Coordinates of C-alpha atoms in Angstrom, one line a residue:
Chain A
X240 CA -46.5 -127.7 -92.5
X241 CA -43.9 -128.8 -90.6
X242 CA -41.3 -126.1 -91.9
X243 CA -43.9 -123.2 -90.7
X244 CA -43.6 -124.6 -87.2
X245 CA -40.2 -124.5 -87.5
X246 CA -40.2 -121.3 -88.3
X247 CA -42.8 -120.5 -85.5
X248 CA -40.6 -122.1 -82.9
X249 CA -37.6 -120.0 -84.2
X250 CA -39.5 -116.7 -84.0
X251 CA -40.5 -117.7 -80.2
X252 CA -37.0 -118.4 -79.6
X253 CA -36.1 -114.7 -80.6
X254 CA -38.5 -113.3 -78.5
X255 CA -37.2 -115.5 -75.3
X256 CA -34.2 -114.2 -76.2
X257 CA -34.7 -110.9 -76.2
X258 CA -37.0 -110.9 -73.1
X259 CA -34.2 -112.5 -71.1
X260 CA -31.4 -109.6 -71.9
X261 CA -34.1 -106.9 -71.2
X262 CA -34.5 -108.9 -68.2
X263 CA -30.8 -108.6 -67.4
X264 CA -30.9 -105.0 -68.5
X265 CA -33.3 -104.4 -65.5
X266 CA -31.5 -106.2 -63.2
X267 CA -28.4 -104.6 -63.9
X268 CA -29.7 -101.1 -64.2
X269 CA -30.7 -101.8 -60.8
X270 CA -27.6 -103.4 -59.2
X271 CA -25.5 -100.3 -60.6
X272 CA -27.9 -97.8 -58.5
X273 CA -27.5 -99.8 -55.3
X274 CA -23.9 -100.9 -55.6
X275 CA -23.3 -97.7 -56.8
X276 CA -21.3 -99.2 -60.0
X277 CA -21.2 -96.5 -62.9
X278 CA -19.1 -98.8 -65.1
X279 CA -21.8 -101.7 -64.7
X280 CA -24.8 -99.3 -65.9
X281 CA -22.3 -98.2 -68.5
X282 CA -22.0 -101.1 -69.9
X283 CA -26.0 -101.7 -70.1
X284 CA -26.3 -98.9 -72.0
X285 CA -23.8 -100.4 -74.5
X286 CA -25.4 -103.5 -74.8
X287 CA -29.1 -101.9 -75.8
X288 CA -28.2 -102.0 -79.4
X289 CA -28.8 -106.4 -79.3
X290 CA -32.3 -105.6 -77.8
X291 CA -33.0 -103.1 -80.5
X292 CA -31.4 -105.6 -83.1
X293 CA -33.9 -108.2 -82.1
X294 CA -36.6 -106.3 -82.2
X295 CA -35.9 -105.1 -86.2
X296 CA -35.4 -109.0 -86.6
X297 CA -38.6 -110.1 -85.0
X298 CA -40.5 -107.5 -86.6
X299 CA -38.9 -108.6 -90.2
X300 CA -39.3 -112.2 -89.3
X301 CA -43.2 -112.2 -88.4
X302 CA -44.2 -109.7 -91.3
X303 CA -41.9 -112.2 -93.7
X304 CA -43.8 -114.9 -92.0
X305 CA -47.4 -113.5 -92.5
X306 CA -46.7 -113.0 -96.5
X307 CA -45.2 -116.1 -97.2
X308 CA -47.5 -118.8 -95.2
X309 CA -51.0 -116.4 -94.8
X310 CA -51.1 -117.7 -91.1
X311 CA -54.8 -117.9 -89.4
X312 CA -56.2 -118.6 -86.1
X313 CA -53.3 -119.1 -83.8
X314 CA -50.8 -118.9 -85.6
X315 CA -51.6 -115.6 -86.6
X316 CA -52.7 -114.5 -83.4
X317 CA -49.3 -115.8 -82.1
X318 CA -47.2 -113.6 -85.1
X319 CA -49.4 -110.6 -84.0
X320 CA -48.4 -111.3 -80.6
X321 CA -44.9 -111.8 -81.2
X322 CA -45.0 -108.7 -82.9
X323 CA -46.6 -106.3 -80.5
X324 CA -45.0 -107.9 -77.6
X325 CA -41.3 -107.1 -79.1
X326 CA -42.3 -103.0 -79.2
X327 CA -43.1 -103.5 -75.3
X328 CA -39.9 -105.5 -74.6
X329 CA -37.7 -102.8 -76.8
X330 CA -39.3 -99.9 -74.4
X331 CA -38.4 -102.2 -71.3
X332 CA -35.1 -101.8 -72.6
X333 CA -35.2 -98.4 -73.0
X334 CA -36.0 -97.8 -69.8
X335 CA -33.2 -99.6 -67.6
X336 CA -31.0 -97.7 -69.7
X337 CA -32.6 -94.8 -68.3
X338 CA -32.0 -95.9 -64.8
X339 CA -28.7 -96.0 -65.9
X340 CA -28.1 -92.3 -67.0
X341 CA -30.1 -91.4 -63.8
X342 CA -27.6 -94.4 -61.9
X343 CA -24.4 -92.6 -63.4
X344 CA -25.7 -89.0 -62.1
X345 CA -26.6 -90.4 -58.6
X346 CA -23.4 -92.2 -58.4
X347 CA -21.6 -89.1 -58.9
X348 CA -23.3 -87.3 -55.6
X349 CA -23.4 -88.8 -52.0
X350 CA -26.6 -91.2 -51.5
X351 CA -29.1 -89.6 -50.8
X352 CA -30.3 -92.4 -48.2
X353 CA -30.2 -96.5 -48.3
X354 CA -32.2 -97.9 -51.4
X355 CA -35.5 -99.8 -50.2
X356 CA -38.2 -100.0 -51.6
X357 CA -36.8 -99.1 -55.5
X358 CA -34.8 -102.6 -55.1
X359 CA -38.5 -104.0 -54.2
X360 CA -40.4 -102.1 -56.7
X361 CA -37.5 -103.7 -59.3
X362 CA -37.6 -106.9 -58.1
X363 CA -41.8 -107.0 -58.6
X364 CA -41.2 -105.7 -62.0
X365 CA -38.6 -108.2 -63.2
X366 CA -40.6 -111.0 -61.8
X367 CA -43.5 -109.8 -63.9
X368 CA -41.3 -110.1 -67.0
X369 CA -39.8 -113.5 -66.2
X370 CA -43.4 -114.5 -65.6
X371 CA -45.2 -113.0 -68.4
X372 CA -42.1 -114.5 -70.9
X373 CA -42.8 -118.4 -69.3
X374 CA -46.7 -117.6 -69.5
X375 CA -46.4 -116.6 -73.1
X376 CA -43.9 -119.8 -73.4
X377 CA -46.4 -122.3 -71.7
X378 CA -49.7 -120.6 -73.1
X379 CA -50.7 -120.1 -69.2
X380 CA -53.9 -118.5 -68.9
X381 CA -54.0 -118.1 -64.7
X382 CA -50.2 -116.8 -64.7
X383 CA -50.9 -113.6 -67.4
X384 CA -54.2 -112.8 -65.5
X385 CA -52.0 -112.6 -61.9
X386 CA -49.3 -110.7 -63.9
X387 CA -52.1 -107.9 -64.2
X388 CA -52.9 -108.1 -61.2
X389 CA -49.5 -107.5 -59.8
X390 CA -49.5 -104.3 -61.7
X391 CA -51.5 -102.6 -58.8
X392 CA -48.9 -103.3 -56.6
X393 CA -46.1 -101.5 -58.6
X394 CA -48.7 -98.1 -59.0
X395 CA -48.7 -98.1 -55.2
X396 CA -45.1 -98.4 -54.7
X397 CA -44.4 -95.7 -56.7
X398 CA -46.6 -93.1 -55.2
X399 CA -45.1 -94.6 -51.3
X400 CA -41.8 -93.7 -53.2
X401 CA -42.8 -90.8 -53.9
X402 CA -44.3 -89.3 -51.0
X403 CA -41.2 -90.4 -49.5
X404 CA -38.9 -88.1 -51.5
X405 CA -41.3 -85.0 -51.5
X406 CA -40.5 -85.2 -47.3
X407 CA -37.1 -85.0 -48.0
X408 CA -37.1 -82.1 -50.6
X409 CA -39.7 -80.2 -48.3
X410 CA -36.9 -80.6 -45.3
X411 CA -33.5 -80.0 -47.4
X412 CA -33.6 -78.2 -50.8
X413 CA -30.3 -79.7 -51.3
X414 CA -31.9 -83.3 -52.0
X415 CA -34.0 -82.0 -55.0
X416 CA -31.4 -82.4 -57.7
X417 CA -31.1 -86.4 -56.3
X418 CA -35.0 -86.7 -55.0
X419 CA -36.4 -86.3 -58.2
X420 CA -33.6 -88.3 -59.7
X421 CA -34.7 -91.2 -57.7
X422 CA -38.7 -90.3 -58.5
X423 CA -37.5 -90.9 -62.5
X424 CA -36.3 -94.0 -61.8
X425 CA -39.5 -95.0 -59.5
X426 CA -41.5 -93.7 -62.5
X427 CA -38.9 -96.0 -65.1
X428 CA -39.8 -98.9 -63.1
X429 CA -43.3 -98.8 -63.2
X430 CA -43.1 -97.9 -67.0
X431 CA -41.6 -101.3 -66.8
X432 CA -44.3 -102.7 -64.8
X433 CA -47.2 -101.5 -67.6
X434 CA -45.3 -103.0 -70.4
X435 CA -45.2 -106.3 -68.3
X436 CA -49.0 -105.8 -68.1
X437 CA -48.7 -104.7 -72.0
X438 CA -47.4 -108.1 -72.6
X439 CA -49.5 -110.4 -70.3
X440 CA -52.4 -109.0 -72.1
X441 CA -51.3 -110.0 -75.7
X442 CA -50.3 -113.7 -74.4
X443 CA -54.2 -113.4 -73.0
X444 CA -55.2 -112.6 -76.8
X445 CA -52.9 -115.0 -78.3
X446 CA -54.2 -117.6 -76.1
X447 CA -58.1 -116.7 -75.8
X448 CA -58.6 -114.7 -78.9
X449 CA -60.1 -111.8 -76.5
X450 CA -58.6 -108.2 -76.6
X451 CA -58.4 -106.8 -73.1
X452 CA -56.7 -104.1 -73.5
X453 CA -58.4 -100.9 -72.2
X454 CA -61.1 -102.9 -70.1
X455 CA -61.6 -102.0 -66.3
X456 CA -60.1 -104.3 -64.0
X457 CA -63.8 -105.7 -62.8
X458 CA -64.3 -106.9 -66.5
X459 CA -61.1 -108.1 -66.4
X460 CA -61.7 -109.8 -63.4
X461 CA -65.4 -110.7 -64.9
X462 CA -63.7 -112.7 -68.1
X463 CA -61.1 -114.6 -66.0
X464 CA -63.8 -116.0 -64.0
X465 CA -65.2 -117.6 -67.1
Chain B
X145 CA -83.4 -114.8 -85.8
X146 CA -81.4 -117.6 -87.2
X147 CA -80.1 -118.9 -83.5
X148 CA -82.0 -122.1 -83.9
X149 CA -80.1 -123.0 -87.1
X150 CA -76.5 -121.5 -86.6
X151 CA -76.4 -122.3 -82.7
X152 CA -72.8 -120.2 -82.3
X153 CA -73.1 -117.4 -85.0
X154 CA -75.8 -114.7 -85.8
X155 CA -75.6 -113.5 -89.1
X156 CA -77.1 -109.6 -89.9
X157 CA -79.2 -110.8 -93.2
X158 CA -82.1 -113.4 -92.3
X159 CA -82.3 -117.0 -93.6
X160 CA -82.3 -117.4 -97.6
X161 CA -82.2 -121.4 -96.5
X162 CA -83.0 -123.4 -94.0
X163 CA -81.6 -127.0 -93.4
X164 CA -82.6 -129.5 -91.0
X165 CA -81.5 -132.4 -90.7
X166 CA -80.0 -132.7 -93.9
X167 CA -78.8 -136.9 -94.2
X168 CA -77.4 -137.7 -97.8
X169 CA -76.7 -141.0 -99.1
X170 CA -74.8 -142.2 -101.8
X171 CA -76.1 -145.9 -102.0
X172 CA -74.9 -147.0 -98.9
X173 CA -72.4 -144.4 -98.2
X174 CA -73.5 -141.6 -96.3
X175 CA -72.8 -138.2 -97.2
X176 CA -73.9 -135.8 -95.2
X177 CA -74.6 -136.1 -91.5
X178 CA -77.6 -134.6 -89.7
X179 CA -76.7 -130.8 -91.3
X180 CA -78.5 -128.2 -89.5
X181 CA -78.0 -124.4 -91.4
X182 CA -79.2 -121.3 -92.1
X183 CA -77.5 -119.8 -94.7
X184 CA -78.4 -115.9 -94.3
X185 CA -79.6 -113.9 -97.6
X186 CA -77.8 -111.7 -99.7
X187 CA -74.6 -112.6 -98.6
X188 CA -71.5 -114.9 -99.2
X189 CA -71.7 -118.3 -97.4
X190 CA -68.2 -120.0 -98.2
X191 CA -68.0 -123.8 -97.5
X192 CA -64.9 -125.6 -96.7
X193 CA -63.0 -128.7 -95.8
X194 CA -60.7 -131.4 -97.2
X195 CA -61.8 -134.0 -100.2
X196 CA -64.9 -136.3 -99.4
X197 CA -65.6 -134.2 -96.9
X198 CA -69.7 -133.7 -98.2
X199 CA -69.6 -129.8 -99.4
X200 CA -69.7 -130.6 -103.0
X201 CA -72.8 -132.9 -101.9
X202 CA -74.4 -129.9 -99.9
X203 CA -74.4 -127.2 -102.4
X204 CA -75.7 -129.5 -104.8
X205 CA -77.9 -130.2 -102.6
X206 CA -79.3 -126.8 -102.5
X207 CA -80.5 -127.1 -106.4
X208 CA -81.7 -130.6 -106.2
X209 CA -78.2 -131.1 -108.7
X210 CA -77.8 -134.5 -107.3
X211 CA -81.4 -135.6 -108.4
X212 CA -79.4 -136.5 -111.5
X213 CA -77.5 -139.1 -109.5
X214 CA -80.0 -142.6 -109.2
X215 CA -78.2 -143.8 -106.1
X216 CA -78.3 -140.8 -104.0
X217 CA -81.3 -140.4 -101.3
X218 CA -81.8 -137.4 -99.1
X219 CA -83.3 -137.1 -95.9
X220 CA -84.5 -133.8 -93.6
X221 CA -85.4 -130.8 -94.8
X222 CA -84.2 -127.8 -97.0
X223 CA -86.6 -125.1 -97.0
X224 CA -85.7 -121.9 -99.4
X225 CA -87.8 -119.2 -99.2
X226 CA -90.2 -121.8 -96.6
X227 CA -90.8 -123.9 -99.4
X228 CA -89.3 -127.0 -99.1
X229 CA -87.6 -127.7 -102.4
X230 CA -88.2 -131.8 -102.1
X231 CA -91.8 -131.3 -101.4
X232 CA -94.0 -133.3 -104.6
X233 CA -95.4 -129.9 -105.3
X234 CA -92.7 -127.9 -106.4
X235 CA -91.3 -127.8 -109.6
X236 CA -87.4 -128.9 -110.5
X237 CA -86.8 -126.6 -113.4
X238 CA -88.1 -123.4 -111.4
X239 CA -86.1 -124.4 -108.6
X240 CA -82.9 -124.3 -110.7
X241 CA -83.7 -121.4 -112.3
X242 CA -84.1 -119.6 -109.0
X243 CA -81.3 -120.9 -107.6
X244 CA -78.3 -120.7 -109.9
X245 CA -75.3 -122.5 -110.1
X246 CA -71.4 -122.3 -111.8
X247 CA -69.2 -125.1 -111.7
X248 CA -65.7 -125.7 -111.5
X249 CA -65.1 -126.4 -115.2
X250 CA -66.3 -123.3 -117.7
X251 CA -69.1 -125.3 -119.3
X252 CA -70.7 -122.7 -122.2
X253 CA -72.6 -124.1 -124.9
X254 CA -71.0 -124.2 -127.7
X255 CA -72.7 -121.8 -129.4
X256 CA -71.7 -117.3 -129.8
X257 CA -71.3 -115.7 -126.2
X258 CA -74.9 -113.7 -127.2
X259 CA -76.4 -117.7 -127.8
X260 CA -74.9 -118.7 -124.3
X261 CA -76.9 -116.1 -122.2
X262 CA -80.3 -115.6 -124.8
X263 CA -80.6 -119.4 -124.3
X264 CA -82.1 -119.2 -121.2
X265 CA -84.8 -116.7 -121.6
X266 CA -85.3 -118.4 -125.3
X267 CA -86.8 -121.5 -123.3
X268 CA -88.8 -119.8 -121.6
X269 CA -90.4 -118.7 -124.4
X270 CA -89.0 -114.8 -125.2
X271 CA -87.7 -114.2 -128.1
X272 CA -88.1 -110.4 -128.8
X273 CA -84.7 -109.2 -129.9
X274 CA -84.8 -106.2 -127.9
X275 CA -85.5 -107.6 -124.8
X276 CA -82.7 -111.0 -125.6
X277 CA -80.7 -107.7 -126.3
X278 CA -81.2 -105.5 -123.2
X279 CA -80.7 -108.5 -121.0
X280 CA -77.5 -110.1 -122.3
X281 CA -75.8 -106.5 -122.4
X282 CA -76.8 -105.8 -118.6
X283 CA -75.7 -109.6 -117.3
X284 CA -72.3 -109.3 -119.6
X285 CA -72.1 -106.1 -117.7
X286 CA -73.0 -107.3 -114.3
X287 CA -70.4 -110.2 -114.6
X288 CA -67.8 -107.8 -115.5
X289 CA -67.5 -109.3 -119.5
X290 CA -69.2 -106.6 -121.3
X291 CA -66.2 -104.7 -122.3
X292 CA -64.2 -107.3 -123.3
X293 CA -66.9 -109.2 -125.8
X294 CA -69.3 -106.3 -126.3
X295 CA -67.6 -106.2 -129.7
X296 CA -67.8 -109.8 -130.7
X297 CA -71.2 -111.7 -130.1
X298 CA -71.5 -113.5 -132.5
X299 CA -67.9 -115.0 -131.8
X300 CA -68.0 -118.7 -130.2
X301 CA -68.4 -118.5 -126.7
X302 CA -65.5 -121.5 -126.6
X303 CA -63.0 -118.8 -128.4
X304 CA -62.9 -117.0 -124.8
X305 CA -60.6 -117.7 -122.3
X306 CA -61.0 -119.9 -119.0
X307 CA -61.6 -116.9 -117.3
X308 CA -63.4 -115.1 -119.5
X309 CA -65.6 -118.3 -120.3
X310 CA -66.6 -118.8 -116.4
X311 CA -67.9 -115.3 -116.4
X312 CA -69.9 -115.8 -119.5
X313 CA -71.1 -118.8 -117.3
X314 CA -72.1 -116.3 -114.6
X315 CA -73.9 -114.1 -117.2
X316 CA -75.6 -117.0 -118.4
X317 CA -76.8 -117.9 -114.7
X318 CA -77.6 -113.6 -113.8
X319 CA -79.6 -113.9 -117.4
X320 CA -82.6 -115.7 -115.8
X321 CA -82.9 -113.6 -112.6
X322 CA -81.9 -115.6 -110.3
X323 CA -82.3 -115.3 -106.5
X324 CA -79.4 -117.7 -105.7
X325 CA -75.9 -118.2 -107.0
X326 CA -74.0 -121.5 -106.0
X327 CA -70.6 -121.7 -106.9
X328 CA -68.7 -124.9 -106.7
X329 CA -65.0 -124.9 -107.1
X330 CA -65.2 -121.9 -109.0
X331 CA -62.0 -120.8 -109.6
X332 CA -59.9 -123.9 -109.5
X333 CA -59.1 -123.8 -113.3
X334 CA -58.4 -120.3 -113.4
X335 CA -55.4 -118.3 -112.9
X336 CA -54.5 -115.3 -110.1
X337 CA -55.8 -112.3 -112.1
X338 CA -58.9 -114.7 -113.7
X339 CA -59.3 -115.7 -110.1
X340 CA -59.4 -111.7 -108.6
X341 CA -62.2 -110.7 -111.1
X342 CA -64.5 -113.3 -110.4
X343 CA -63.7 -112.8 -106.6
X344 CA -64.3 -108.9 -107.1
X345 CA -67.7 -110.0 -108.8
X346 CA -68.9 -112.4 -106.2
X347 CA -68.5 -109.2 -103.6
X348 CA -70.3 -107.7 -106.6
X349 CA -73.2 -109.9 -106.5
X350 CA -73.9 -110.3 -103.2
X351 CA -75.8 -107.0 -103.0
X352 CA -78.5 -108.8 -104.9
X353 CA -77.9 -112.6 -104.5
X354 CA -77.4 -115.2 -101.7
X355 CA -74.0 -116.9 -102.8
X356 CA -72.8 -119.7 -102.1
X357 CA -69.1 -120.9 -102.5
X358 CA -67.8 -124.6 -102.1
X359 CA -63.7 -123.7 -102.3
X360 CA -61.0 -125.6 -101.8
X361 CA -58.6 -122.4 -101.4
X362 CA -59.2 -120.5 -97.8
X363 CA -57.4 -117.8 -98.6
X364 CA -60.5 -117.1 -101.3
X365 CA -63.1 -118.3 -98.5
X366 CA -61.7 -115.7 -96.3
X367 CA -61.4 -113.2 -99.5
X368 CA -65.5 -113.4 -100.3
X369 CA -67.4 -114.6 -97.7
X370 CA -69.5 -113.0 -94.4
X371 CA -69.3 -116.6 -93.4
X372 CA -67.8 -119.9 -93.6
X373 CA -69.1 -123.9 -93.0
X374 CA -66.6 -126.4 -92.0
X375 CA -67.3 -129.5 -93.5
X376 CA -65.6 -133.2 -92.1
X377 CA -66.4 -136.7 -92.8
X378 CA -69.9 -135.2 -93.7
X379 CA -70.5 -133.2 -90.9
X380 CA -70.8 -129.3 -90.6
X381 CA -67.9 -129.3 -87.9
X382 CA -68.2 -125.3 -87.5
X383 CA -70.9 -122.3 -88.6
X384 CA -69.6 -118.7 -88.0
X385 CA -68.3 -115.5 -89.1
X386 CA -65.6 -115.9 -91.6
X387 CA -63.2 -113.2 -89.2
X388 CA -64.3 -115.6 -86.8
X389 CA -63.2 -118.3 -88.5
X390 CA -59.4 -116.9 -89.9
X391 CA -58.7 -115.9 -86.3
X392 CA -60.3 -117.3 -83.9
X393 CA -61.9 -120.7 -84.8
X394 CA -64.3 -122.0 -82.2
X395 CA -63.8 -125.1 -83.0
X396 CA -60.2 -127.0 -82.7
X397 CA -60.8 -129.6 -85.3
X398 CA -62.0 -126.2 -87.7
X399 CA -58.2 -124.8 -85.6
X400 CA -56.3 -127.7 -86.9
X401 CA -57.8 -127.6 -90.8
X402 CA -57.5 -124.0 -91.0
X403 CA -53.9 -124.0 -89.8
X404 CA -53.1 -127.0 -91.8
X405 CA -52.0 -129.1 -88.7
X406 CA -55.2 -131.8 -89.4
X407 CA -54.5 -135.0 -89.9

């Protein structure tokens, strides 16, 4: 039917769509802690409401979809999909307004020292969404399996980070207030990180039919080998 | 157990049919194509698949229905029960009693709804009115019709409605104890709410019958059946569990039917 496609392609659209602002929600939540730019994280916070407005339309648009054209094999595993993925992305966006708020209170002291490794830990988690969005996009297998992967490397980021920051609370009792501020945001970011993860595991289940969720990372391993 | 006849799916009830084989000719036309099935007991088999594509052929198949047709040949094997029901030995009219069968089209005699279902058991020779009685009553019950005609027996079966007349059909069929029920298109001339009571009494029967359902409507394959058959050009393209089938088809021709992208 070639008006159910249409409407597929549409729904797909909507989801690219909102998986590039939350991607730009990051980003910015980001470049307001480093540049130290409280209007900038201000104004992400303002924006959230389009994420949440795509995520009410998605959701209205697959569960209209799935009573008016009964959808079956892929097509239903790609409304399902769409559907489950959209939650993940409105969290996402949650979170970089966190950072925000946490941005808008740091901004407000003196740095607490030069942001390394939370610009890294960002930039891994961004590039997991812009890769999970084109794997779900091009139906790519390898790339949502590698997202997973890259997961791992977020987890041990944050507890560098946060080994990092106990030193300096142990040393100065001043830090504290801004220490743990900068642990939230760590902890945000890998937030962001699992959702990514969330995400590359439903394109999996769109693609292969298999649920992974919940498996250990050998079985993981184990059914991408097959 | 059934591995060697459904290669991708293992169903929980064991074989109520085997097929090997199965080539069916219509003259020179070819039907069926090398079918290889085991269609598990007591449970819903659905078959599906567009126009021409040989289901109608293999459910009749299953009742030696197309023995009626002079052009048609069969070749391979059908065993029920490890009987082969081509084999010179075995007897038509058991067979078909047996194995059961409804039909697209209400066809009830045209005689009173208590006629219809006595008929059966008449030719085979009972005729005490207490036993005719006792049975019609429990198969109007069992096909979900004794409330609405316990009242009026003697009426003309052909006074009921399409609906009402395909489960005085399935009485008819339940009347003579069947071990099989084949259904072919069974619904088509019914409407939505006709349609949900004789979907709610194929779930019904399947405690005590192997059914199978040709359909042209998956939304009712997926509705009834444990699992489904893919049929194409005569072939059985796909065998597996009917979740299997509605989610995740094995198959991408199956894929392409199922999500109404084929041809």
């Amino acid at each position: 039917m070639a008006i159910f496609d249409e409407e597929l392609a549409h729904l797909k659209e909507k989801i690219l769509k909102m998986g590039l602002l939350v991607e730009g929600s990051i980003r910015d939540s980001i470049k307001s802690l480093v540049e130290r730019d409280g209007e900038l994280a201000r104004e992400v916070i303002m924006r959230d409401h389009q994420i949440n407005a795509l995520d009410v339309e998605i959701d209205e648009e697959g569960i209209r979809l799935i009573a008016l054209r009964q959808p079956k094999a892929s097509d239903l595993r790609f409304i399902v999909t769409a559907l489950k993925i959209t939650s993940d992305l409105e969290r996402m966006g949650d979170l970089a307004e966190d950072i925000c708020e946490r941005a808008i209170e740091l901004n407000e002291e003196p740095q607490l020292k030069p942001y390394i490794d939370i610009p890294r830990m960002a930039e891994i988690a961004q590039g997991m969404l812009v890769d999970v969005l084109d794997a779900f996009i091009k139906k790519d297998t390898t790339a949502a399996y590698d997202i997973i992967k890259r997961d791992d490397e977020v987890d041990g980021l944050t507890v560098q980070i946060f080994n990092e920051l106990l030193f300096f609370m142990i040393q100065d009792p001043r830090t504290v207030s801004r220490a743990i501020k900068i642990t939230y945001i760590a902890k945000y970011l890998e937030r962001i990180a699992d959702h990514a993860t969330n995400i590359a595991e439903m394109v999996l289940y769109m693609i292969e039919g298999k649920i992974i969720r919940h498996m250990t990372r050998e079985d993981i391993e184990r059914l991408e080998g097959n | 157990m059934n591995s060697a006849f459904n290669p991708a799916y293992n169903p929980a009830s064991g074989p109520a049919f085997k097929i090997e084989g199965l080539n069916a000719f219509y003259g020179p036309k070819q039907a069926l194509k090398n079918v290889g099935i085991g269609i598990p007991q007591k449970s819903v088999t659905a078959l599906i698949g567009p126009s021409g594509c040989g289901k109608s052929t293999f459910i009749r198949c299953l009742n030696r229905m197309n023995d009626l047709i002079p052009v048609f040949r069969l070749e391979g094997k059908i065993l029920f029960d490890d009987t082969d029901i081509y084999s010179k030995e075995v007897d038509v009219i058991d067979i078909r009693r047996r194995i059961g069968m409804v039909f697209q089209k209400p066809n009830p005699f045209p005689k009173s709804i208590y006629e219809n279902i006595a008929y059966g058991l008449r030719i085979q020779g009972i005729n005490k009115r207490d036993v005719l009685d006792g049975t019609v009553e429990e198969s109007l019950r069992k096909a979900a019709l004794w409330d609405e005609v316990s009242d009026r027996l003697k009426e003309p079966a052909l006074s009921l409605s399409g609906g009402q007349q395909q489960r005085l059909c399935i009485a008819r069929a339940i009347a003579v104890e069947p071990e099989v029920m084949l259904f072919d298109e069974p619904c088509s001339a019914l409407d939505p709410t006709a349609t949900a009571k004789i979907e709610d009494l194929i779930l019904e029967l399947k405690k005590d019958y192997t059914v199978v359902i040709v359909t042209h409507n998956m939304q009712q394959a997926a509705r009834v059946s444990t699992q489904t058959g893919f049929f194409l050009l005569g072939e059985l393209i796909e065998f597996n569990g009917t979740d299997r089938i509605f989610t995740n088809p094995a198959n991408k021709v199956t894929e392409e039917y199922i999500t109404g992208r084929f041809g």
